[in-house]
Amino acid sequence: MNTLAASSPERSEQDVLTALQATVSASRLSLFLQCRLKFYFRYVLKLKKPKTASLHLGNAVHAVLKAWNKARWVQQPLSLKVVHETYQTAWADNTEGSVAWEPGEEEADKTTGWRLLDTYLRESHLPAAIKPDAVEVPVEADLQQHGLPRLIGILDLVQQRQIIDYKTSATTPNADKVSHTTEIQTCSYAILYRHNTGAQEAGMQLHHLVKLKNPKVVITTLPPMSPGQETRLFRQMEAYLEGLQRRDFIPSPGMHCSSCEFFNECRLWS
Ligand code: SF4
């Protein structure tokens, strides 16, 4: 136990830990494996931090793609004008907190987000005429038979049995690296898909909308989850469970610390 943990009410912290042991998502699992102390700050202590500009842009783009795909699902595609209005509304939404913008930064980021969407939709990566199998569907998988927590998640889009996930990114992704760095997420989605459909996914696609001066879209196509990848994910989930049971929340300093919102709190840990 670290000293910051000792300052929290023990009972409520135990309740939080019990809930975290019962249910896990890909993002929680990934964060726990990246840095257990950061996980502790975010999910156990629930320390609030200002929303970042990058998160705000990503959320607004994601909200528009969700609306666009839902319209395709009901076979009533949105015009570019309606897409733009949806983006304006999404950008103005501060329900998850507001960003401390630098002068001129908000307009620049807002333009960047719109140019990403415009590029993606104009390039017709997903033709409006093809109806999705599912859009933004919350799903879960009971993994009790494996001695593991219930897995939960939301699938951005499933189309022709392909699981599609959207990402905004500042740099062009490398296909080999991104298949490795997103493995926890893609394999979690594959398990969720299989549990909820009884079928194997045809594969997965990562649609990166890249925030360059000239925005571009990079689509990485991945094969279905292999048995070896499923085993790796289950072993990672076991490590998550064991770590929570031991209350193992040590820091893991590394390159990822440069973007950690809990840097100051981390320096106080002992
Ligand atoms: S600064 Fe680094 S080591 Fe500390 S909590 Fe954040 S990610 Fe973990």
Tab-separated table of C-alpha atoms and ligand atoms in Angstrom:
chain	number	residue	atom	x	y	z
A	1	MET	CA	0.000	0.000	0.000
A	2	ASN	CA	1.312	3.441	-0.796
A	3	THR	CA	0.993	6.544	1.348
A	4	LEU	CA	-1.596	8.169	-0.924
A	5	ALA	CA	-3.806	5.110	-0.579
A	6	ALA	CA	-3.714	5.383	3.185
A	7	SER	CA	-5.431	8.789	3.043
A	8	SER	CA	-8.589	7.351	1.373
A	9	PRO	CA	-11.514	5.959	3.371
A	10	GLU	CA	-10.701	2.233	3.563
A	11	ARG	CA	-14.253	0.968	3.174
A	12	SER	CA	-15.099	2.918	0.042
A	13	GLU	CA	-11.732	2.032	-1.487
A	14	GLN	CA	-12.410	-1.648	-0.859
A	15	ASP	CA	-15.802	-1.286	-2.563
A	16	VAL	CA	-14.133	0.274	-5.587
A	17	LEU	CA	-11.515	-2.473	-5.722
A	18	THR	CA	-14.172	-5.175	-5.453
A	19	ALA	CA	-16.070	-3.660	-8.390
A	20	LEU	CA	-12.859	-3.378	-10.434
A	21	GLN	CA	-12.124	-7.056	-9.784
A	22	ALA	CA	-15.616	-8.036	-10.951
A	23	THR	CA	-15.566	-6.130	-14.241
A	24	VAL	CA	-12.789	-5.067	-16.581
A	25	SER	CA	-12.574	-3.200	-19.888
A	26	ALA	CA	-9.756	-3.077	-22.425
A	27	SER	CA	-8.824	0.479	-21.408
A	28	ARG	CA	-8.643	-0.394	-17.711
A	29	LEU	CA	-6.583	-3.491	-18.397
A	30	SER	CA	-4.210	-1.611	-20.714
A	31	LEU	CA	-3.672	1.152	-18.176
A	32	PHE	CA	-3.079	-1.304	-15.335
A	33	LEU	CA	-0.416	-3.085	-17.376
A	34	GLN	CA	1.177	0.223	-18.441
A	35	CYS	CA	1.376	1.759	-14.960
A	36	ARG	CA	-0.436	0.460	-11.899
A	37	LEU	CA	-0.054	3.737	-10.020
A	38	LYS	CA	-1.691	5.689	-12.844
A	39	PHE	CA	-4.497	3.110	-12.810
A	40	TYR	CA	-4.843	3.662	-9.065
A	41	PHE	CA	-5.086	7.438	-9.444
A	42	ARG	CA	-7.638	7.218	-12.242
A	43	TYR	CA	-9.860	4.288	-11.278
A	44	VAL	CA	-9.468	3.832	-7.509
A	45	LEU	CA	-8.911	7.376	-6.191
A	46	LYS	CA	-10.766	8.817	-9.234
A	47	LEU	CA	-8.683	11.990	-9.241
A	48	LYS	CA	-10.200	14.553	-11.607
A	49	LYS	CA	-7.982	16.305	-14.143
A	50	PRO	CA	-8.767	18.970	-16.772
A	51	LYS	CA	-9.845	17.602	-20.133
A	52	THR	CA	-7.056	17.737	-22.732
A	53	ALA	CA	-7.431	19.404	-26.129
A	54	SER	CA	-6.574	16.137	-27.844
A	55	LEU	CA	-9.314	14.267	-25.957
A	56	HIS	CA	-11.846	16.977	-26.774
A	57	LEU	CA	-11.037	16.797	-30.480
A	58	GLY	CA	-11.133	12.996	-30.453
A	59	ASN	CA	-14.494	12.937	-28.673
A	60	ALA	CA	-16.049	15.407	-31.125
A	61	VAL	CA	-14.819	13.449	-34.151
A	62	HIS	CA	-15.986	10.209	-32.570
A	63	ALA	CA	-19.461	11.642	-31.859
A	64	VAL	CA	-19.877	12.626	-35.503
A	65	LEU	CA	-18.751	9.233	-36.814
A	66	LYS	CA	-21.183	7.591	-34.408
A	67	ALA	CA	-24.066	9.738	-35.734
A	68	TRP	CA	-22.979	9.123	-39.327
A	69	ASN	CA	-22.847	5.347	-38.844
A	70	LYS	CA	-26.162	5.272	-36.965
A	71	ALA	CA	-27.753	7.085	-39.900
A	72	ARG	CA	-26.293	4.481	-42.264
A	73	TRP	CA	-27.694	1.768	-40.004
A	74	VAL	CA	-31.245	3.118	-40.419
A	75	GLN	CA	-30.517	3.612	-44.135
A	76	GLN	CA	-30.908	7.406	-43.936
A	77	PRO	CA	-27.409	8.711	-44.720
A	78	LEU	CA	-26.504	12.179	-43.456
A	79	SER	CA	-25.658	14.979	-45.875
A	80	LEU	CA	-22.320	16.753	-45.418
A	81	LYS	CA	-24.257	19.808	-44.168
A	82	VAL	CA	-25.904	17.779	-41.368
A	83	VAL	CA	-22.561	16.175	-40.556
A	84	HIS	CA	-21.091	19.659	-40.132
A	85	GLU	CA	-23.945	20.756	-37.860
A	86	THR	CA	-23.459	17.590	-35.793
A	87	TYR	CA	-19.777	18.450	-35.463
A	88	GLN	CA	-20.569	21.984	-34.274
A	89	THR	CA	-22.865	20.558	-31.582
A	90	ALA	CA	-20.346	17.910	-30.544
A	91	TRP	CA	-17.584	20.503	-30.305
A	92	ALA	CA	-19.706	22.719	-28.030
A	93	ASP	CA	-20.452	19.812	-25.669
A	94	ASN	CA	-18.558	20.334	-22.403
A	95	THR	CA	-20.442	17.808	-20.273
A	96	GLU	CA	-17.208	15.849	-19.692
A	97	GLY	CA	-15.353	19.007	-18.656
A	98	SER	CA	-13.928	21.957	-20.542
A	99	VAL	CA	-10.455	22.486	-21.925
A	100	ALA	CA	-8.141	25.296	-20.773
A	101	TRP	CA	-7.426	26.486	-24.317
A	102	GLU	CA	-4.418	28.643	-25.199
A	103	PRO	CA	-5.258	31.755	-27.279
A	104	GLY	CA	-6.192	30.690	-30.829
A	105	GLU	CA	-5.810	26.998	-30.021
A	106	GLU	CA	-9.491	26.104	-29.960
A	107	GLU	CA	-10.280	27.437	-33.443
A	108	ALA	CA	-7.206	25.705	-34.870
A	109	ASP	CA	-8.125	22.373	-33.270
A	110	LYS	CA	-11.752	22.710	-34.291
A	111	THR	CA	-10.686	23.213	-37.902
A	112	THR	CA	-8.349	20.222	-37.673
A	113	GLY	CA	-11.169	18.003	-36.397
A	114	TRP	CA	-13.489	19.057	-39.188
A	115	ARG	CA	-10.820	18.506	-41.844
A	116	LEU	CA	-10.266	14.975	-40.507
A	117	LEU	CA	-13.967	14.188	-40.818
A	118	ASP	CA	-14.273	15.812	-44.210
A	119	THR	CA	-11.320	13.778	-45.495
A	120	TYR	CA	-12.628	10.524	-44.043
A	121	LEU	CA	-16.141	10.915	-45.438
A	122	ARG	CA	-15.076	12.218	-48.848
A	123	GLU	CA	-12.705	9.282	-49.303
A	124	SER	CA	-15.692	6.929	-48.763
A	125	HIS	CA	-13.889	4.344	-46.672
A	126	LEU	CA	-17.304	3.024	-45.672
A	127	PRO	CA	-19.800	3.496	-48.491
A	128	ALA	CA	-23.088	4.922	-47.194
A	129	ALA	CA	-25.091	2.209	-48.976
A	130	ILE	CA	-23.656	-0.711	-46.963
A	131	LYS	CA	-25.632	-1.193	-43.763
A	132	PRO	CA	-23.527	-1.786	-40.635
A	133	ASP	CA	-24.127	-4.895	-38.500
A	134	ALA	CA	-23.922	-2.773	-35.318
A	135	VAL	CA	-22.990	0.768	-34.232
A	136	GLU	CA	-21.738	1.813	-30.782
A	137	VAL	CA	-23.099	-1.260	-29.105
A	138	PRO	CA	-22.274	-1.906	-25.415
A	139	VAL	CA	-21.416	-5.577	-24.953
A	140	GLU	CA	-20.102	-7.845	-22.220
A	141	ALA	CA	-18.725	-11.344	-21.843
A	142	ASP	CA	-18.964	-13.487	-18.721
A	143	LEU	CA	-15.518	-15.090	-18.338
A	144	GLN	CA	-16.250	-16.724	-14.980
A	145	GLN	CA	-15.507	-20.188	-16.383
A	146	HIS	CA	-11.920	-18.989	-16.908
A	147	GLY	CA	-11.758	-17.519	-13.382
A	148	LEU	CA	-11.704	-14.019	-14.872
A	149	PRO	CA	-13.755	-10.828	-14.443
A	150	ARG	CA	-16.655	-9.911	-16.698
A	151	LEU	CA	-15.298	-8.167	-19.785
A	152	ILE	CA	-17.171	-5.065	-20.953
A	153	GLY	CA	-16.754	-2.733	-23.916
A	154	ILE	CA	-18.408	-0.699	-26.640
A	155	LEU	CA	-17.863	-1.659	-30.261
A	156	ASP	CA	-17.616	1.475	-32.448
A	157	LEU	CA	-18.777	-0.298	-35.585
A	158	VAL	CA	-19.240	-3.799	-36.958
A	159	GLN	CA	-19.666	-4.149	-40.678
A	160	GLN	CA	-19.641	-7.341	-42.737
A	161	ARG	CA	-18.374	-9.113	-39.573
A	162	GLN	CA	-15.361	-6.773	-39.435
A	163	ILE	CA	-14.857	-5.029	-36.078
A	164	ILE	CA	-13.926	-1.412	-36.833
A	165	ASP	CA	-12.404	0.973	-34.302
A	166	TYR	CA	-11.795	4.696	-34.797
A	167	LYS	CA	-8.745	6.540	-33.554
A	168	THR	CA	-7.452	10.072	-33.962
A	169	SER	CA	-3.692	10.291	-33.970
A	170	ALA	CA	-0.966	12.932	-34.250
A	171	THR	CA	1.377	10.673	-36.216
A	172	THR	CA	1.045	8.123	-38.990
A	173	PRO	CA	0.714	4.670	-37.420
A	174	ASN	CA	3.029	1.833	-38.386
A	175	ALA	CA	0.964	-1.263	-39.208
A	176	ASP	CA	3.183	-3.796	-37.374
A	177	LYS	CA	3.589	-1.659	-34.292
A	178	VAL	CA	-0.051	-0.668	-34.068
A	179	SER	CA	-1.234	-4.269	-34.289
A	180	HIS	CA	0.970	-4.961	-31.258
A	181	THR	CA	0.176	-1.823	-29.240
A	182	THR	CA	-3.595	-2.228	-29.693
A	183	GLU	CA	-3.613	-5.984	-29.092
A	184	ILE	CA	-5.371	-5.801	-25.718
A	185	GLN	CA	-8.143	-3.698	-27.219
A	186	THR	CA	-8.595	-5.655	-30.448
A	187	CYS	CA	-8.514	-9.036	-28.692
A	188	SER	CA	-10.993	-7.809	-26.064
A	189	TYR	CA	-13.324	-6.755	-28.864
A	190	ALA	CA	-12.909	-10.124	-30.574
A	191	ILE	CA	-13.902	-11.932	-27.367
A	192	LEU	CA	-16.893	-9.616	-26.914
A	193	TYR	CA	-17.953	-10.172	-30.521
A	194	ARG	CA	-17.682	-13.947	-30.265
A	195	HIS	CA	-19.567	-14.122	-26.958
A	196	ASN	CA	-22.395	-11.995	-28.287
A	197	THR	CA	-22.793	-13.466	-31.771
A	198	GLY	CA	-21.587	-17.057	-31.364
A	199	ALA	CA	-19.473	-16.498	-34.489
A	200	GLN	CA	-15.871	-15.579	-35.209
A	201	GLU	CA	-15.160	-12.055	-36.473
A	202	ALA	CA	-13.997	-11.772	-40.078
A	203	GLY	CA	-11.172	-9.553	-38.880
A	204	MET	CA	-10.554	-6.107	-37.445
A	205	GLN	CA	-9.823	-2.690	-38.877
A	206	LEU	CA	-8.256	0.292	-37.168
A	207	HIS	CA	-9.262	3.524	-38.866
A	208	HIS	CA	-6.713	6.161	-37.879
A	209	LEU	CA	-7.630	9.752	-38.725
A	210	VAL	CA	-4.213	11.389	-38.695
A	211	LYS	CA	-3.921	15.061	-37.662
A	212	LEU	CA	-1.344	16.173	-40.221
A	213	LYS	CA	-1.252	19.489	-42.089
A	214	ASN	CA	-2.874	17.523	-44.880
A	215	PRO	CA	-5.107	15.120	-42.915
A	216	LYS	CA	-5.041	11.518	-43.956
A	217	VAL	CA	-6.745	8.252	-43.138
A	218	VAL	CA	-4.737	5.096	-42.476
A	219	ILE	CA	-6.632	1.817	-42.309
A	220	THR	CA	-4.876	-1.128	-40.685
A	221	THR	CA	-6.490	-4.486	-41.362
A	222	LEU	CA	-5.913	-7.243	-38.828
A	223	PRO	CA	-6.796	-10.936	-38.999
A	224	PRO	CA	-9.176	-12.588	-36.514
A	225	MET	CA	-7.784	-13.111	-33.015
A	226	SER	CA	-5.570	-16.200	-32.864
A	227	PRO	CA	-5.758	-18.790	-30.041
A	228	GLY	CA	-2.331	-17.569	-28.874
A	229	GLN	CA	-3.575	-13.992	-28.625
A	230	GLU	CA	-6.592	-15.129	-26.633
A	231	THR	CA	-4.302	-16.932	-24.182
A	232	ARG	CA	-2.116	-13.821	-23.851
A	233	LEU	CA	-5.175	-11.717	-23.035
A	234	PHE	CA	-6.385	-14.192	-20.414
A	235	ARG	CA	-2.921	-14.229	-18.783
A	236	GLN	CA	-2.956	-10.420	-18.737
A	237	MET	CA	-6.379	-10.435	-17.103
A	238	GLU	CA	-5.073	-12.875	-14.470
A	239	ALA	CA	-2.192	-10.492	-13.729
A	240	TYR	CA	-4.733	-7.663	-13.386
A	241	LEU	CA	-6.812	-9.663	-10.894
A	242	GLU	CA	-3.784	-10.749	-8.881
A	243	GLY	CA	-2.423	-7.198	-8.833
A	244	LEU	CA	-5.687	-5.792	-7.501
A	245	GLN	CA	-5.900	-8.524	-4.883
A	246	ARG	CA	-2.383	-7.636	-3.700
A	247	ARG	CA	-3.118	-3.912	-3.981
A	248	ASP	CA	-0.024	-3.656	-6.105
A	249	PHE	CA	-0.007	-0.038	-7.273
A	250	ILE	CA	3.669	0.727	-7.765
A	251	PRO	CA	4.755	3.374	-10.321
A	252	SER	CA	6.315	2.294	-13.643
A	253	PRO	CA	8.342	5.308	-14.868
A	254	GLY	CA	9.093	5.405	-18.584
A	255	MET	CA	8.490	7.251	-21.843
A	256	HIS	CA	4.732	7.215	-21.225
A	257	CYS	CA	5.207	9.543	-18.183
A	258	SER	CA	5.565	12.546	-20.530
A	259	SER	CA	1.807	12.505	-21.132
A	260	CYS	CA	0.737	11.424	-17.640
A	261	GLU	CA	-1.695	13.799	-15.951
A	262	PHE	CA	-0.707	12.453	-12.523
A	263	PHE	CA	2.977	13.350	-12.757
A	264	ASN	CA	2.900	15.625	-9.679
A	265	GLU	CA	0.967	13.131	-7.550
A	266	CYS	CA	3.352	10.393	-8.665
A	267	ARG	CA	6.370	12.349	-7.397
A	268	LEU	CA	4.807	12.290	-3.899
A	269	TRP	CA	4.383	8.515	-3.871
A	270	SER	CA	6.554	6.483	-1.512
B	1	SF4	S1	4.193	9.699	-13.994
B	1	SF4	FE1	4.672	7.710	-14.953
B	1	SF4	S2	5.129	6.342	-13.240
B	1	SF4	FE2	4.004	8.095	-12.433
B	1	SF4	S3	1.855	7.526	-12.412
B	1	SF4	FE3	2.240	8.599	-14.321
B	1	SF4	S4	2.732	6.972	-15.793
B	1	SF4	FE4	2.936	6.096	-13.745
